[in-house]
Structure formats: C-alpha cells, structure tokens
C-alpha cells in the first residue's frame, strides 16, 4: 500500500484543515469500534462541536445505533464513482450538532470498486469530505474491520486512528502491525502525522490476564491510552435501545469510561481543538 500526502495547491483537500477526523479502526472485527465511534461522536456533539459520523460499514450498525435508516442502495456507489456530493447524503440525527452519513450495503463492495485501478483511489474519502470542512468541527469515521483500499482511504483522511484492543496477545500484535505500517508510511513521507491511539475494550477486571495487559501495555507502548472500557451490559443495550450510551444510561460506569476516553483522546490531539485550551501531550 502506498498513500501520498503530496498534493498540488489547487486540489481540494480535507486533511490538514482545522476539522479533526477520528477513525474507529481495527484490522480485527467485533472489538468495539462502532460502540466507541457512536459514543465519542455523541460526546463531541454534546460539547457543542459540529459533528459528522460517516458509517463506512455495510452492516450500518452505527447508523442504527443513532436510530437512522441505512442509506439507499445507490448512495455508496454514486459517492465513489460519480460527482455526487457527500452533503447530498448527510442526514440529521435526533441529537443536536450530530449528523450522519448513513451506512449502505454498497459499502460491502467499495473495496472491489476502488481496487479497479481508479486513479487516486486512496484519496476518495478525503476528497468527498473536503467541501464539508467549514461545516464540521469533528468527523468520526466508523470503519469495517480489515486492511483494504478503504482502509487506505481512512488512513489518508484521518487525524487519529482510534483502535480498540481487547486484552489478548493477537489484538496487541494487530495493533503493533498497524503502528509499524503507519510509521513506515510516515517515514517515507507517504502519510502525514496521524496519531495512532489504542484503548482497552471489553475488559473484565475479574480476569487476571486482562488486568496484567491493562497495567503493562500503556507503559510499554506510547500509543496505548490509559482508559479502560469495561465489559458492560449497557453497551450491549445500545443495540436494543438504538441509542448512544449517554442517551439512556448517562450515570453508568461504562458512560464514565467513554467520557474518560474522549477526554484522553482530546488531550492527545492537543492543538487547542475546538478552541479548548487543552495542553497537548503529543
Ligand atoms: N465494552 C463492552 N461490553 C459489552 N459488550 C460490548 C462492549 N463493547 C462492544 N460490545 C458488544 O460487542 C459487539 C461488537 O461491538 P462493536 O459493534 O462495537 O464492535 P466492532 O469492532 O464495531 O464490530 P465490527 O467489526 O463487526 O464492526 C456488539 O454486540 C456490542 O454491543
Ligand atoms: Mg463496527
């Protein structure tokens, strides 16, 4: 894979603007990407940041968790291959400051389309986001698992790759591979200075193995945040409630954990994001 950040000044670009793009991403499936994307987007909007969620997964789980309908069949294809604008498919959610590009079954085959030698295929997401740079403060991408042309698009467009790690050796290895890949691309000047941040997901404190991962890993790896998202029934209930956690269980331990995660992500982003004077620790 190779993504180049070099572009002529006439090209419209989203990356590098004041908007922060945070992508819930992992090579692995079922690790808590969508749960994090939905809850952090909700918290961002709650703070007054104009927030857009783009549900890039064909399963459209994030879309349903916001109580929205998946997009029509043609949306995904039109967005990738015609001159359609992203703003054509942006929908309002029930929540203030929070819009969504609904998921779409067509996303399932996006990779196949993007892989057919389309010129600058890795920039398509970034190009589509460009006209919305003035409309949002924060964009959250909820990504399907896997490494693919769509993932390249995500890397190219992101400021932050937010990676859930369930406390297993395989998860940690997958995170290490991703970090290595990002560093190599940056060293070759093919990717800008994106931050790769991992957080612990689905942690069961009754398990010794989970506890030892949580204690040791943040000290061993700079990209691993201290926040721990516990295994919690309220997080599963998001699926039946069709709502972000804070909309129905704001006082839960799990809600507090996502608040802590959001705070830690903002701290790491630094840059006086949203005008908030947060000391950067990057
Ligand atoms: N901390 C948690 N405690 C309990 N259940 C959780 C937790 N986090 C996620 N889940 C549940 O695990 C399942 C997978 O979570 P989620 O959809 O967030 O993962 P994902 O990485 O987006 O999955 P996919 O790769 O399929 O898109 C869901 O049923 C969700 O409700
Ligand atoms: Mg998901």
PDB file of N, CA, C and O in Angstrom, residues 156-187:
ATOM      1  N   UNK A 156      -5.559   7.956   5.026  1.00  0.00           N
ATOM      2  CA  UNK A 156      -5.233   9.203   4.330  1.00  0.00           C
ATOM      3  C   UNK A 156      -6.034  10.384   4.875  1.00  0.00           C
ATOM      4  O   UNK A 156      -5.549  11.507   4.967  1.00  0.00           O
ATOM      5  N   UNK A 157      -7.278  10.122   5.258  1.00  0.00           N
ATOM      6  CA  UNK A 157      -8.172  11.210   5.669  1.00  0.00           C
ATOM      7  C   UNK A 157      -8.107  11.508   7.173  1.00  0.00           C
ATOM      8  O   UNK A 157      -8.626  12.529   7.610  1.00  0.00           O
ATOM      9  N   UNK A 158      -7.475  10.642   7.967  1.00  0.00           N
ATOM     10  CA  UNK A 158      -7.613  10.726   9.431  1.00  0.00           C
ATOM     11  C   UNK A 158      -6.560  11.584  10.104  1.00  0.00           C
ATOM     12  O   UNK A 158      -5.414  11.669   9.665  1.00  0.00           O
ATOM     13  N   UNK A 159      -6.967  12.187  11.215  1.00  0.00           N
ATOM     14  CA  UNK A 159      -6.005  12.765  12.159  1.00  0.00           C
ATOM     15  C   UNK A 159      -5.658  11.738  13.225  1.00  0.00           C
ATOM     16  O   UNK A 159      -4.539  11.690  13.716  1.00  0.00           O
ATOM     17  N   UNK A 160      -6.668  10.965  13.612  1.00  0.00           N
ATOM     18  CA  UNK A 160      -6.479   9.981  14.680  1.00  0.00           C
ATOM     19  C   UNK A 160      -7.046   8.642  14.237  1.00  0.00           C
ATOM     20  O   UNK A 160      -8.190   8.562  13.773  1.00  0.00           O
ATOM     21  N   UNK A 161      -6.237   7.585  14.373  1.00  0.00           N
ATOM     22  CA  UNK A 161      -6.769   6.224  14.260  1.00  0.00           C
ATOM     23  C   UNK A 161      -6.973   5.733  15.689  1.00  0.00           C
ATOM     24  O   UNK A 161      -6.013   5.623  16.455  1.00  0.00           O
ATOM     25  N   UNK A 162      -8.213   5.498  16.035  1.00  0.00           N
ATOM     26  CA  UNK A 162      -8.539   5.077  17.390  1.00  0.00           C
ATOM     27  C   UNK A 162      -8.841   3.582  17.352  1.00  0.00           C
ATOM     28  O   UNK A 162      -9.820   3.149  16.728  1.00  0.00           O
ATOM     29  N   UNK A 163      -7.986   2.817  18.000  1.00  0.00           N
ATOM     30  CA  UNK A 163      -8.009   1.358  17.829  1.00  0.00           C
ATOM     31  C   UNK A 163      -8.382   0.667  19.145  1.00  0.00           C
ATOM     32  O   UNK A 163      -7.636   0.748  20.118  1.00  0.00           O
ATOM     33  N   UNK A 164      -9.534   0.000  19.188  1.00  0.00           N
ATOM     34  CA  UNK A 164      -9.854  -0.759  20.398  1.00  0.00           C
ATOM     35  C   UNK A 164      -8.979  -2.016  20.477  1.00  0.00           C
ATOM     36  O   UNK A 164      -8.770  -2.688  19.477  1.00  0.00           O
ATOM     37  N   UNK A 165      -8.459  -2.263  21.671  1.00  0.00           N
ATOM     38  CA  UNK A 165      -7.705  -3.513  21.876  1.00  0.00           C
ATOM     39  C   UNK A 165      -8.416  -4.323  22.946  1.00  0.00           C
ATOM     40  O   UNK A 165      -8.542  -3.875  24.086  1.00  0.00           O
ATOM     41  N   UNK A 166      -8.905  -5.497  22.590  1.00  0.00           N
ATOM     42  CA  UNK A 166      -9.356  -6.417  23.627  1.00  0.00           C
ATOM     43  C   UNK A 166      -8.083  -7.073  24.174  1.00  0.00           C
ATOM     44  O   UNK A 166      -7.133  -7.267  23.426  1.00  0.00           O
ATOM     45  N   UNK A 167      -8.033  -7.320  25.476  1.00  0.00           N
ATOM     46  CA  UNK A 167      -6.763  -7.755  26.066  1.00  0.00           C
ATOM     47  C   UNK A 167      -6.379  -9.181  25.677  1.00  0.00           C
ATOM     48  O   UNK A 167      -6.511 -10.112  26.467  1.00  0.00           O
ATOM     49  N   UNK A 168      -5.919  -9.341  24.469  1.00  0.00           N
ATOM     50  CA  UNK A 168      -5.372 -10.629  24.022  1.00  0.00           C
ATOM     51  C   UNK A 168      -4.089 -10.360  23.252  1.00  0.00           C
ATOM     52  O   UNK A 168      -3.915  -9.268  22.696  1.00  0.00           O
ATOM     53  N   UNK A 169      -3.243 -11.358  23.203  1.00  0.00           N
ATOM     54  CA  UNK A 169      -1.970 -11.194  22.503  1.00  0.00           C
ATOM     55  C   UNK A 169      -2.191 -10.877  21.028  1.00  0.00           C
ATOM     56  O   UNK A 169      -1.502 -10.043  20.441  1.00  0.00           O
ATOM     57  N   UNK A 170      -3.189 -11.525  20.424  1.00  0.00           N
ATOM     58  CA  UNK A 170      -3.450 -11.303  18.992  1.00  0.00           C
ATOM     59  C   UNK A 170      -3.853  -9.860  18.709  1.00  0.00           C
ATOM     60  O   UNK A 170      -3.431  -9.263  17.719  1.00  0.00           O
ATOM     61  N   UNK A 171      -4.657  -9.296  19.595  1.00  0.00           N
ATOM     62  CA  UNK A 171      -5.078  -7.901  19.432  1.00  0.00           C
ATOM     63  C   UNK A 171      -3.893  -6.955  19.512  1.00  0.00           C
ATOM     64  O   UNK A 171      -3.778  -6.008  18.738  1.00  0.00           O
ATOM     65  N   UNK A 172      -3.031  -7.232  20.476  1.00  0.00           N
ATOM     66  CA  UNK A 172      -1.855  -6.374  20.651  1.00  0.00           C
ATOM     67  C   UNK A 172      -0.953  -6.489  19.425  1.00  0.00           C
ATOM     68  O   UNK A 172      -0.434  -5.491  18.916  1.00  0.00           O
ATOM     69  N   UNK A 173      -0.817  -7.711  18.916  1.00  0.00           N
ATOM     70  CA  UNK A 173       0.024  -7.905  17.731  1.00  0.00           C
ATOM     71  C   UNK A 173      -0.560  -7.151  16.534  1.00  0.00           C
ATOM     72  O   UNK A 173       0.162  -6.517  15.763  1.00  0.00           O
ATOM     73  N   UNK A 174      -1.875  -7.193  16.401  1.00  0.00           N
ATOM     74  CA  UNK A 174      -2.519  -6.472  15.290  1.00  0.00           C
ATOM     75  C   UNK A 174      -2.272  -4.970  15.421  1.00  0.00           C
ATOM     76  O   UNK A 174      -2.009  -4.271  14.430  1.00  0.00           O
ATOM     77  N   UNK A 175      -2.319  -4.466  16.655  1.00  0.00           N
ATOM     78  CA  UNK A 175      -2.054  -3.041  16.870  1.00  0.00           C
ATOM     79  C   UNK A 175      -0.594  -2.704  16.534  1.00  0.00           C
ATOM     80  O   UNK A 175      -0.305  -1.687  15.908  1.00  0.00           O
ATOM     81  N   UNK A 176       0.313  -3.573  16.933  1.00  0.00           N
ATOM     82  CA  UNK A 176       1.734  -3.344  16.642  1.00  0.00           C
ATOM     83  C   UNK A 176       1.975  -3.297  15.131  1.00  0.00           C
ATOM     84  O   UNK A 176       2.738  -2.468  14.633  1.00  0.00           O
ATOM     85  N   UNK A 177       1.324  -4.195  14.411  1.00  0.00           N
ATOM     86  CA  UNK A 177       1.484  -4.212  12.947  1.00  0.00           C
ATOM     87  C   UNK A 177       0.984  -2.914  12.332  1.00  0.00           C
ATOM     88  O   UNK A 177       1.610  -2.333  11.445  1.00  0.00           O
ATOM     89  N   UNK A 178      -0.152  -2.448  12.830  1.00  0.00           N
ATOM     90  CA  UNK A 178      -0.724  -1.205  12.316  1.00  0.00           C
ATOM     91  C   UNK A 178       0.208  -0.026  12.613  1.00  0.00           C
ATOM     92  O   UNK A 178       0.491   0.792  11.726  1.00  0.00           O
ATOM     93  N   UNK A 179       0.702   0.045  13.842  1.00  0.00           N
ATOM     94  CA  UNK A 179       1.602   1.142  14.221  1.00  0.00           C
ATOM     95  C   UNK A 179       2.856   1.136  13.345  1.00  0.00           C
ATOM     96  O   UNK A 179       3.304   2.176  12.873  1.00  0.00           O
ATOM     97  N   UNK A 180       3.365  -0.066  13.123  1.00  0.00           N
ATOM     98  CA  UNK A 180       4.580  -0.190  12.308  1.00  0.00           C
ATOM     99  C   UNK A 180       4.305   0.310  10.885  1.00  0.00           C
ATOM    100  O   UNK A 180       5.090   1.060  10.313  1.00  0.00           O
ATOM    101  N   UNK A 181       3.176  -0.109  10.342  1.00  0.00           N
ATOM    102  CA  UNK A 181       2.816   0.300   8.992  1.00  0.00           C
ATOM    103  C   UNK A 181       2.702   1.829   8.896  1.00  0.00           C
ATOM    104  O   UNK A 181       3.261   2.453   7.987  1.00  0.00           O
ATOM    105  N   UNK A 182       2.001   2.424   9.872  1.00  0.00           N
ATOM    106  CA  UNK A 182       1.807   3.885   9.858  1.00  0.00           C
ATOM    107  C   UNK A 182       3.158   4.595   9.954  1.00  0.00           C
ATOM    108  O   UNK A 182       3.434   5.532   9.194  1.00  0.00           O
ATOM    109  N   UNK A 183       4.019   4.132  10.846  1.00  0.00           N
ATOM    110  CA  UNK A 183       5.333   4.768  10.992  1.00  0.00           C
ATOM    111  C   UNK A 183       6.144   4.668   9.709  1.00  0.00           C
ATOM    112  O   UNK A 183       6.794   5.628   9.293  1.00  0.00           O
ATOM    113  N   UNK A 184       6.086   3.513   9.074  1.00  0.00           N
ATOM    114  CA  UNK A 184       6.858   3.340   7.844  1.00  0.00           C
ATOM    115  C   UNK A 184       6.352   4.269   6.746  1.00  0.00           C
ATOM    116  O   UNK A 184       7.128   4.891   6.029  1.00  0.00           O
ATOM    117  N   UNK A 185       5.039   4.371   6.643  1.00  0.00           N
ATOM    118  CA  UNK A 185       4.467   5.259   5.621  1.00  0.00           C
ATOM    119  C   UNK A 185       4.826   6.712   5.910  1.00  0.00           C
ATOM    120  O   UNK A 185       5.093   7.491   5.002  1.00  0.00           O
ATOM    121  N   UNK A 186       4.845   7.073   7.187  1.00  0.00           N
ATOM    122  CA  UNK A 186       5.212   8.442   7.559  1.00  0.00           C
ATOM    123  C   UNK A 186       6.686   8.705   7.265  1.00  0.00           C
ATOM    124  O   UNK A 186       7.049   9.764   6.757  1.00  0.00           O
ATOM    125  N   UNK A 187       7.513   7.717   7.576  1.00  0.00           N
ATOM    126  CA  UNK A 187       8.952   7.878   7.334  1.00  0.00           C
ATOM    127  C   UNK A 187       9.215   8.082   5.841  1.00  0.00           C
ATOM    128  O   UNK A 187      10.080   8.862   5.462  1.00  0.00           O
TER     129      UNK A 187
END
